DNA sequence: GTCTATATTTCGATAGAC
DNA sequence: GTCTATCGAAATATAGAC
């Protein structure tokens, strides 16, 4: 019992290390260049050692994706629930997401390239939906509140989500690009699209 | 002279066939799964046959990217120059781009995944810039014309470009998604962001 | 239980057949 | 001039060492 718990604990810790090594390797060399050999090399072991903990590379990638997705979701929920209005929730959503991606650039390539690779391949339809459906939900309520029903919230949610990816990609490419400022400009635009009239929120 | 021209012609035709096979293979299995073997198999030859016409896989990919990029650019220029105002040019740009991607879904994955792969790798800074800088130019002029200088045209151009990618991705995933309609909704939103007051264009 | 060493497949690219 | 047959590197996954 005691030893079993300890074994499970160390095993979980080892898996976590390997997931972290995967995130870092993908950030460094890109998704499809992040082979088991490179990830194992970063840990100072042979590639078979990873296969022991994860039965295949696909499963390792899936686990790493799940991890970064959970981290991001947790952070987003924490921040968005602080909003005092739905309109503000939209604003916070955009700024928080951009801010998170700006602060955790290691995870960015895994999120974008990894999602793209898995969504085209097999399952992951859940995650893909989830990608923008959270924003769509908030937008739906916010639009109902502000009373501008002319906006297609699904199209706006997809566009903003993809737009944020593109902004982050630009930031990775051009170190001089101010990503957080871009996020605020984008939030302003979205707000303008769903606002009742012409005024901006309290900032 | 005669025979040399003929040889050059058949060679160019063969290259065109191979580029087309590359586009189709990428559309089918994705960018990083589109190996020389798969592309050659589609043509009924061995992979070395491709290497004869293109000295490496990279060069084949580059040629295919150039081809789809040229096709797209040609079509965009033809349509956008029909606009009678800059504001309408923005509208046409968005609707035309979405419409083209809707009508040429084979080329979509090569455009998105291929661009992403090459831009992260090496040169191609030109193409990346070009991706949204065309829209940024039009937006700049349109905003100057309509007199709403509060909009950050660079951020808007990047966001809209990435947003269109995301809409196309959604359409590939969900066959029931009306991509052209989504493009028009997006065009409306962009127009609303750059419009002087509240009216819409003539449609 | 954990990892190293090895087997197998698949990649892009060279060399040679026709 | 055009392609097939083959090579060496690198990928993942298995089998065996400790």
mmCIF file of C-alpha atoms (C1' of nucleotides) in Angstrom, chain A residues 35-36 47 51 56-57, chain D residues 10-15:
data_model
loop_
_atom_site.group_PDB
_atom_site.id
_atom_site.type_symbol
_atom_site.label_atom_id
_atom_site.label_comp_id
_atom_site.label_asym_id
_atom_site.label_seq_id
_atom_site.Cartn_x
_atom_site.Cartn_y
_atom_site.Cartn_z
ATOM 1 C CA UNK A 35 11.172 13.115 -31.988
ATOM 2 C CA UNK A 36 11.402 10.691 -29.126
ATOM 3 C CA UNK A 47 14.038 6.903 -26.223
ATOM 4 C CA UNK A 51 7.933 4.500 -24.386
ATOM 5 C CA UNK A 56 3.726 5.536 -28.056
ATOM 6 C CA UNK A 57 4.799 8.953 -29.252
ATOM 7 C "C1'" DA D 10 16.531 8.904 -38.590
ATOM 8 C "C1'" DA D 11 12.012 7.672 -37.100
ATOM 9 C "C1'" DT D 12 9.155 4.600 -33.719
ATOM 10 C "C1'" DA D 13 8.501 0.452 -31.206
ATOM 11 C "C1'" DT D 14 10.118 -4.199 -29.286
ATOM 12 C "C1'" DA D 15 12.814 -7.088 -26.566
#
